[in-house]
Amino acid sequence: MKKALKMVLFYFLFLILGLAAGTLFYSFYINVLNFVAGGKSNFILKTDLLSSIFFTGTCLIALICPVTVYYKIQKAGGVAHFITFIILAAATWGGLLPLTVSLGNKYNFLSTSTAASSKLTGGYFRKSGDKIYYFTRDFQKDAFTFYDTSTVVIDTTQEGQVTLEEIQDTPDFVLYRDAAPYKDVLIKESFQESKNTEFISLRLFVLRAQRAWAKGWTFWLAFLSVGLVLCSVFGLSNLSEWKLINTCILVVVTCLILVFNTVYYMPWFEFLKIRNLDNIGMFKAMGKIMDEPVLVLINLIFAIGFSITGLIRFIHVKKSGK
């Protein structure tokens, strides 16, 4: 019982500390995306903090069960740990996740647009293509005052000219488009863009959870297949007598699960033709009550495989008396 209580304590400690750190860093990330040169920082905003809390909380749910398995590896507890883990996993994916997603939807927690939208400031040169823009004054939040502003536009082409234009602050303005996902091209230029492929996307996990919750209970149950396979890594926690090897197996398998559930949606993954099965026969019919039935089936197969592996290993250990 004491070991089981320690596992519960570790679970909540990781959840609380992870939520605090994740909220802090994600709020800072949103603030950077929406910051403009010469503007004021809006780091502490209630709506943005709440969005960060729900986004971070949903991401933590994808990781908390494998992290709890890591604790089990380090602190062997037998059947007590197994029963406690089952209860924690069921509470996490059956209660905490739907609660987080449903409450978080009220704050649009996937949006990275801050509640206090910043306007571009004057006194800075901003380049877009062959043109350089210089605002003579700041755009104002009040559309009835400075909805547009006098702008010096410098055409840097060979036959270009310098003109004075009245630029309107609209979402489709070229400087906003060029700056995406940032608000200001000057801020974007300060960060080196990464063109590497994202093999693990917790943001995609959050988006899938939102969509499944909105579509209905059958879609939601199908989405929980990823939770089932992440929880089933418990069965791999005792494959070796060496804790380090078990930890390495846990990390590698968890990463592979998250990678597969990410790259499955990438266009270049289609060369394997696995996604094409969603439009054939039984899978096409199942597509009416769930998203990506092939992915759901693959997750279930691996979940069953990991669970059976753990059961066989448990029986073997008991028979050998180790």
Coordinates of C-alpha atoms in Angstrom, one line a residue:
M1 CA 0.0 0.0 0.0
K2 CA 2.8 2.4 0.9
K3 CA 4.5 1.8 -2.6
A4 CA 1.1 2.4 -4.3
L5 CA 0.7 5.7 -2.4
K6 CA 4.2 6.8 -3.4
M7 CA 3.3 6.2 -7.1
V8 CA 0.1 8.3 -6.7
L9 CA 2.2 11.0 -5.1
F10 CA 4.7 10.9 -8.0
Y11 CA 1.9 11.1 -10.5
F12 CA 0.4 14.2 -9.0
L13 CA 3.9 15.8 -8.4
F14 CA 4.8 15.3 -12.0
L15 CA 1.4 16.6 -13.1
I16 CA 1.6 19.8 -11.0
L17 CA 5.2 20.6 -11.7
G18 CA 4.8 19.8 -15.4
L19 CA 1.7 22.0 -15.6
A20 CA 3.4 24.9 -13.9
A21 CA 6.5 24.7 -16.1
G22 CA 4.6 24.0 -19.3
T23 CA 2.2 26.9 -18.7
L24 CA 5.1 29.3 -18.1
F25 CA 7.0 28.3 -21.2
Y26 CA 3.9 28.1 -23.5
S27 CA 2.7 31.5 -22.3
F28 CA 6.1 32.9 -23.1
Y29 CA 5.9 31.3 -26.5
I30 CA 2.6 32.9 -27.3
N31 CA 3.9 36.2 -26.1
V32 CA 6.9 36.0 -28.4
L33 CA 4.7 35.1 -31.4
N34 CA 2.5 38.2 -30.8
F35 CA 5.2 40.6 -29.8
V36 CA 6.0 43.6 -32.1
A37 CA 9.2 45.7 -32.2
G38 CA 8.7 48.7 -29.9
G39 CA 5.5 47.3 -28.4
K40 CA 4.7 46.3 -24.9
S41 CA 4.9 42.7 -23.6
N42 CA 1.6 41.2 -22.4
F43 CA 2.9 38.2 -20.6
I44 CA 0.3 38.0 -17.8
L45 CA -3.1 37.8 -19.4
K46 CA -5.8 35.7 -17.8
T47 CA -7.2 34.3 -21.1
D48 CA -3.8 33.4 -22.5
L49 CA -2.7 31.8 -19.2
L50 CA -5.9 29.7 -19.1
S51 CA -5.3 28.6 -22.8
S52 CA -1.7 27.7 -21.8
I53 CA -2.9 25.7 -18.8
F54 CA -5.4 23.6 -20.9
F55 CA -2.9 23.1 -23.8
T56 CA -0.1 22.0 -21.5
G57 CA -2.5 19.8 -19.4
T58 CA -3.6 18.0 -22.5
C59 CA 0.0 17.4 -23.7
L60 CA 1.0 16.2 -20.2
I61 CA -1.8 13.5 -20.4
A62 CA -0.1 12.0 -23.4
L63 CA 3.1 11.6 -21.4
I64 CA 2.1 11.1 -17.8
C65 CA 1.4 7.4 -18.0
P66 CA 4.8 6.4 -19.6
V67 CA 6.5 8.7 -17.0
T68 CA 4.6 6.8 -14.3
V69 CA 5.8 3.5 -15.8
Y70 CA 9.4 4.9 -15.5
Y71 CA 8.7 5.4 -11.7
K72 CA 7.5 1.8 -11.5
I73 CA 10.8 0.6 -13.1
Q74 CA 12.9 2.5 -10.6
K75 CA 10.7 1.5 -7.6
A76 CA 9.5 -2.0 -8.1
G77 CA 6.2 -2.6 -6.4
G78 CA 4.7 -5.7 -7.9
V79 CA 0.9 -6.1 -8.0
A80 CA 0.3 -2.9 -6.0
H81 CA 2.0 -0.8 -8.6
F82 CA 0.0 -2.6 -11.4
I83 CA -3.4 -2.0 -9.8
T84 CA -2.5 1.6 -8.9
F85 CA -1.3 2.2 -12.5
I86 CA -4.6 0.9 -13.9
I87 CA -6.6 3.2 -11.7
L88 CA -4.4 6.2 -12.6
A89 CA -4.5 5.4 -16.3
A90 CA -8.3 5.0 -16.3
A91 CA -8.8 8.3 -14.4
T92 CA -6.4 10.1 -16.7
W93 CA -7.8 9.1 -20.0
G94 CA -11.4 8.5 -18.9
G95 CA -11.9 11.5 -16.7
L96 CA -9.1 14.0 -16.8
L97 CA -8.6 14.2 -20.5
P98 CA -12.2 14.8 -21.5
L99 CA -12.6 17.3 -18.7
T100 CA -9.5 19.2 -19.9
V101 CA -10.6 19.2 -23.5
S102 CA -14.2 20.2 -22.9
L103 CA -13.2 23.1 -20.5
G104 CA -10.2 24.1 -22.7
N105 CA -12.4 24.5 -25.8
K106 CA -14.0 27.6 -24.1
Y107 CA -10.6 29.3 -24.3
N108 CA -9.7 28.2 -27.8
F109 CA -6.5 26.7 -26.3
L110 CA -5.0 25.8 -29.7
S111 CA -4.9 29.4 -30.8
T112 CA -1.5 31.2 -30.5
S113 CA -3.1 34.6 -31.0
T114 CA -3.0 36.6 -27.8
A115 CA -6.1 38.1 -26.3
A116 CA -4.5 41.5 -26.4
S117 CA -3.7 41.7 -30.1
S118 CA -0.6 43.9 -30.8
K119 CA -0.5 46.4 -33.6
L120 CA 2.5 47.2 -35.7
T121 CA 4.5 50.1 -34.5
G122 CA 6.0 53.1 -36.3
G123 CA 9.6 54.1 -36.5
Y124 CA 10.9 50.7 -37.9
F125 CA 11.9 49.5 -41.4
R126 CA 10.1 46.3 -42.3
K127 CA 10.9 44.4 -45.5
S128 CA 8.6 42.3 -47.6
G129 CA 10.0 41.0 -50.9
D130 CA 11.4 44.0 -52.9
K131 CA 9.6 46.6 -50.7
I132 CA 10.5 48.2 -47.5
Y133 CA 7.8 49.7 -45.3
Y134 CA 8.3 52.5 -42.7
F135 CA 5.2 53.5 -40.7
T136 CA 5.3 57.2 -39.6
R137 CA 3.2 56.4 -36.6
D138 CA 1.8 53.4 -34.7
F139 CA -1.4 51.7 -35.6
Q140 CA -3.9 52.2 -32.8
K141 CA -6.2 49.5 -31.3
D142 CA -9.2 51.9 -31.9
A143 CA -10.3 51.4 -35.5
F144 CA -12.0 54.8 -35.4
T145 CA -8.8 56.7 -34.9
F146 CA -5.8 55.2 -36.7
Y147 CA -7.3 52.4 -38.8
D148 CA -4.7 53.3 -41.4
T149 CA -1.4 55.1 -41.1
S150 CA 0.9 57.1 -43.4
T151 CA 3.6 54.7 -44.7
V152 CA 6.8 55.3 -46.6
V153 CA 7.1 52.5 -49.2
I154 CA 10.5 52.0 -50.7
D155 CA 10.6 49.8 -53.9
T156 CA 14.2 48.4 -54.0
T157 CA 14.0 47.1 -57.6
Q158 CA 16.1 48.8 -60.2
E159 CA 13.3 51.1 -61.4
G160 CA 11.6 51.3 -58.0
Q161 CA 10.4 54.5 -56.4
V162 CA 9.7 55.9 -53.0
T163 CA 6.0 56.6 -52.3
L164 CA 3.9 57.7 -49.4
E165 CA 0.8 55.5 -49.0
E166 CA -2.0 55.1 -46.5
I167 CA -1.7 51.5 -45.2
Q168 CA -4.7 49.8 -43.5
D169 CA -4.2 47.4 -40.6
T170 CA -6.0 44.3 -42.0
P171 CA -5.2 40.6 -41.3
D172 CA -4.3 40.0 -44.9
F173 CA -1.7 42.8 -45.0
V174 CA 1.5 41.5 -46.6
L175 CA 3.7 42.1 -43.5
Y176 CA 1.3 40.0 -41.4
R177 CA 1.4 37.2 -44.0
D178 CA 5.2 37.3 -44.3
A179 CA 5.6 37.3 -40.5
A180 CA 3.5 34.2 -39.8
P181 CA 3.4 32.5 -37.4
Y182 CA 4.9 35.7 -35.7
K183 CA 3.1 39.0 -35.6
D184 CA 6.1 41.1 -36.7
V185 CA 8.6 40.3 -39.5
L186 CA 11.3 41.9 -37.4
I187 CA 10.7 39.4 -34.6
K188 CA 10.6 36.5 -37.1
E189 CA 14.0 37.6 -38.5
S190 CA 15.5 37.4 -35.0
F191 CA 14.8 33.6 -34.8
Q192 CA 16.3 31.1 -37.2
E193 CA 13.5 29.1 -38.8
S194 CA 13.7 25.4 -38.6
K195 CA 12.9 23.5 -41.7
N196 CA 13.3 20.1 -40.1
T197 CA 10.3 17.7 -40.2
E198 CA 8.4 17.5 -36.9
F199 CA 8.3 13.8 -36.1
I200 CA 6.5 14.2 -32.8
S201 CA 3.7 16.7 -32.6
L202 CA 1.8 17.0 -29.3
R203 CA -0.1 19.9 -30.9
L204 CA -1.5 17.4 -33.4
F205 CA -2.4 15.2 -30.4
V206 CA -4.4 18.1 -28.9
L207 CA -6.1 18.8 -32.2
R208 CA -7.1 15.2 -32.6
A209 CA -8.5 15.2 -29.1
Q210 CA -10.6 18.3 -29.8
R211 CA -12.0 16.9 -33.0
A212 CA -12.8 13.5 -31.6
W213 CA -14.6 15.1 -28.6
A214 CA -16.6 17.4 -30.8
K215 CA -17.7 14.6 -33.2
G216 CA -19.2 12.2 -30.7
W217 CA -18.6 9.3 -28.3
T218 CA -17.7 6.7 -30.9
F219 CA -15.0 9.0 -32.4
W220 CA -13.8 9.7 -28.8
L221 CA -13.5 6.0 -28.0
A222 CA -11.5 5.5 -31.2
F223 CA -9.2 8.3 -30.3
L224 CA -8.5 6.7 -26.9
S225 CA -6.7 3.9 -28.8
V226 CA -3.6 6.1 -28.6
G227 CA -4.0 6.3 -24.9
L228 CA -4.4 2.6 -24.6
V229 CA -1.2 1.9 -26.5
L230 CA 0.7 4.5 -24.4
C231 CA -0.6 2.9 -21.2
S232 CA 0.2 -0.6 -22.4
V233 CA 4.0 0.1 -22.3
F234 CA 3.6 -0.9 -18.7
G235 CA 3.9 -4.5 -20.0
L236 CA 7.4 -3.7 -21.2
S237 CA 8.6 -2.4 -17.8
N238 CA 10.0 -5.7 -16.6
L239 CA 11.5 -7.3 -19.7
S240 CA 15.0 -7.2 -18.3
E241 CA 16.5 -7.6 -14.9
W242 CA 18.4 -4.4 -15.6
K243 CA 16.5 -1.2 -14.9
L244 CA 18.6 0.8 -17.4
I245 CA 17.6 -1.5 -20.2
N246 CA 13.9 -1.4 -19.2
T247 CA 14.1 2.4 -19.1
C248 CA 15.7 2.5 -22.6
I249 CA 13.0 0.2 -23.9
L250 CA 10.3 2.4 -22.4
V251 CA 11.7 5.6 -23.9
V252 CA 12.3 4.1 -27.3
V253 CA 8.8 2.5 -27.6
T254 CA 7.0 5.6 -26.2
C255 CA 8.8 7.8 -28.8
L256 CA 8.0 5.3 -31.6
I257 CA 4.3 5.4 -30.6
L258 CA 4.2 9.2 -30.7
V259 CA 6.2 9.3 -33.9
F260 CA 3.9 6.9 -35.7
N261 CA 0.8 8.7 -34.5
T262 CA 2.3 11.9 -35.9
V263 CA 3.8 10.9 -39.2
Y264 CA 0.7 8.9 -40.1
Y265 CA -0.9 12.3 -41.0
M266 CA 2.1 13.6 -43.0
P267 CA 1.7 13.7 -46.8
W268 CA 5.0 11.9 -47.4
F269 CA 3.8 9.0 -45.3
E270 CA 1.3 8.1 -48.0
F271 CA 3.9 6.3 -50.0
L272 CA 3.3 3.3 -47.7
K273 CA -0.3 3.3 -48.9
I274 CA -1.5 2.5 -45.4
R275 CA -3.9 5.4 -45.2
N276 CA -5.5 4.3 -48.5
L277 CA -7.0 1.4 -46.5
D278 CA -9.3 3.9 -44.8
N279 CA -11.3 4.1 -48.1
I280 CA -11.7 0.3 -48.6
G281 CA -14.4 -2.1 -47.5
M282 CA -14.8 -2.5 -43.7
F283 CA -12.5 0.4 -42.9
K284 CA -14.6 2.7 -45.1
A285 CA -17.8 1.7 -43.2
M286 CA -16.0 2.2 -39.9
G287 CA -15.0 5.7 -41.0
K288 CA -18.6 6.8 -40.4
I289 CA -18.2 6.3 -36.6
M290 CA -14.5 7.0 -36.1
D291 CA -11.5 8.8 -37.6
E292 CA -8.6 6.9 -39.2
P293 CA -9.9 3.3 -38.4
V294 CA -6.6 1.8 -39.7
L295 CA -4.6 3.9 -37.2
V296 CA -7.0 2.8 -34.5
L297 CA -6.5 -0.8 -35.4
I298 CA -2.7 -0.5 -35.5
N299 CA -2.7 1.1 -32.0
L300 CA -5.0 -1.6 -30.6
I301 CA -2.8 -4.4 -32.1
F302 CA 0.3 -3.0 -30.5
A303 CA -1.5 -2.4 -27.2
I304 CA -2.6 -6.0 -27.1
G305 CA 0.9 -7.1 -28.1
F306 CA 2.6 -5.1 -25.3
S307 CA 0.1 -6.3 -22.8
I308 CA 0.5 -10.0 -23.7
T309 CA 4.3 -9.5 -23.6
G310 CA 4.1 -8.2 -20.1
L311 CA 1.8 -11.0 -19.0
I312 CA 4.1 -13.7 -20.4
R313 CA 7.1 -12.0 -18.7
F314 CA 5.2 -11.9 -15.4
I315 CA 4.3 -15.6 -15.6
H316 CA 7.9 -16.5 -16.5
V317 CA 9.3 -14.5 -13.5
K318 CA 6.8 -16.2 -11.1
K319 CA 7.6 -19.7 -12.4
S320 CA 11.4 -19.1 -12.1
G321 CA 11.0 -17.7 -8.6
K322 CA 12.9 -14.5 -9.3

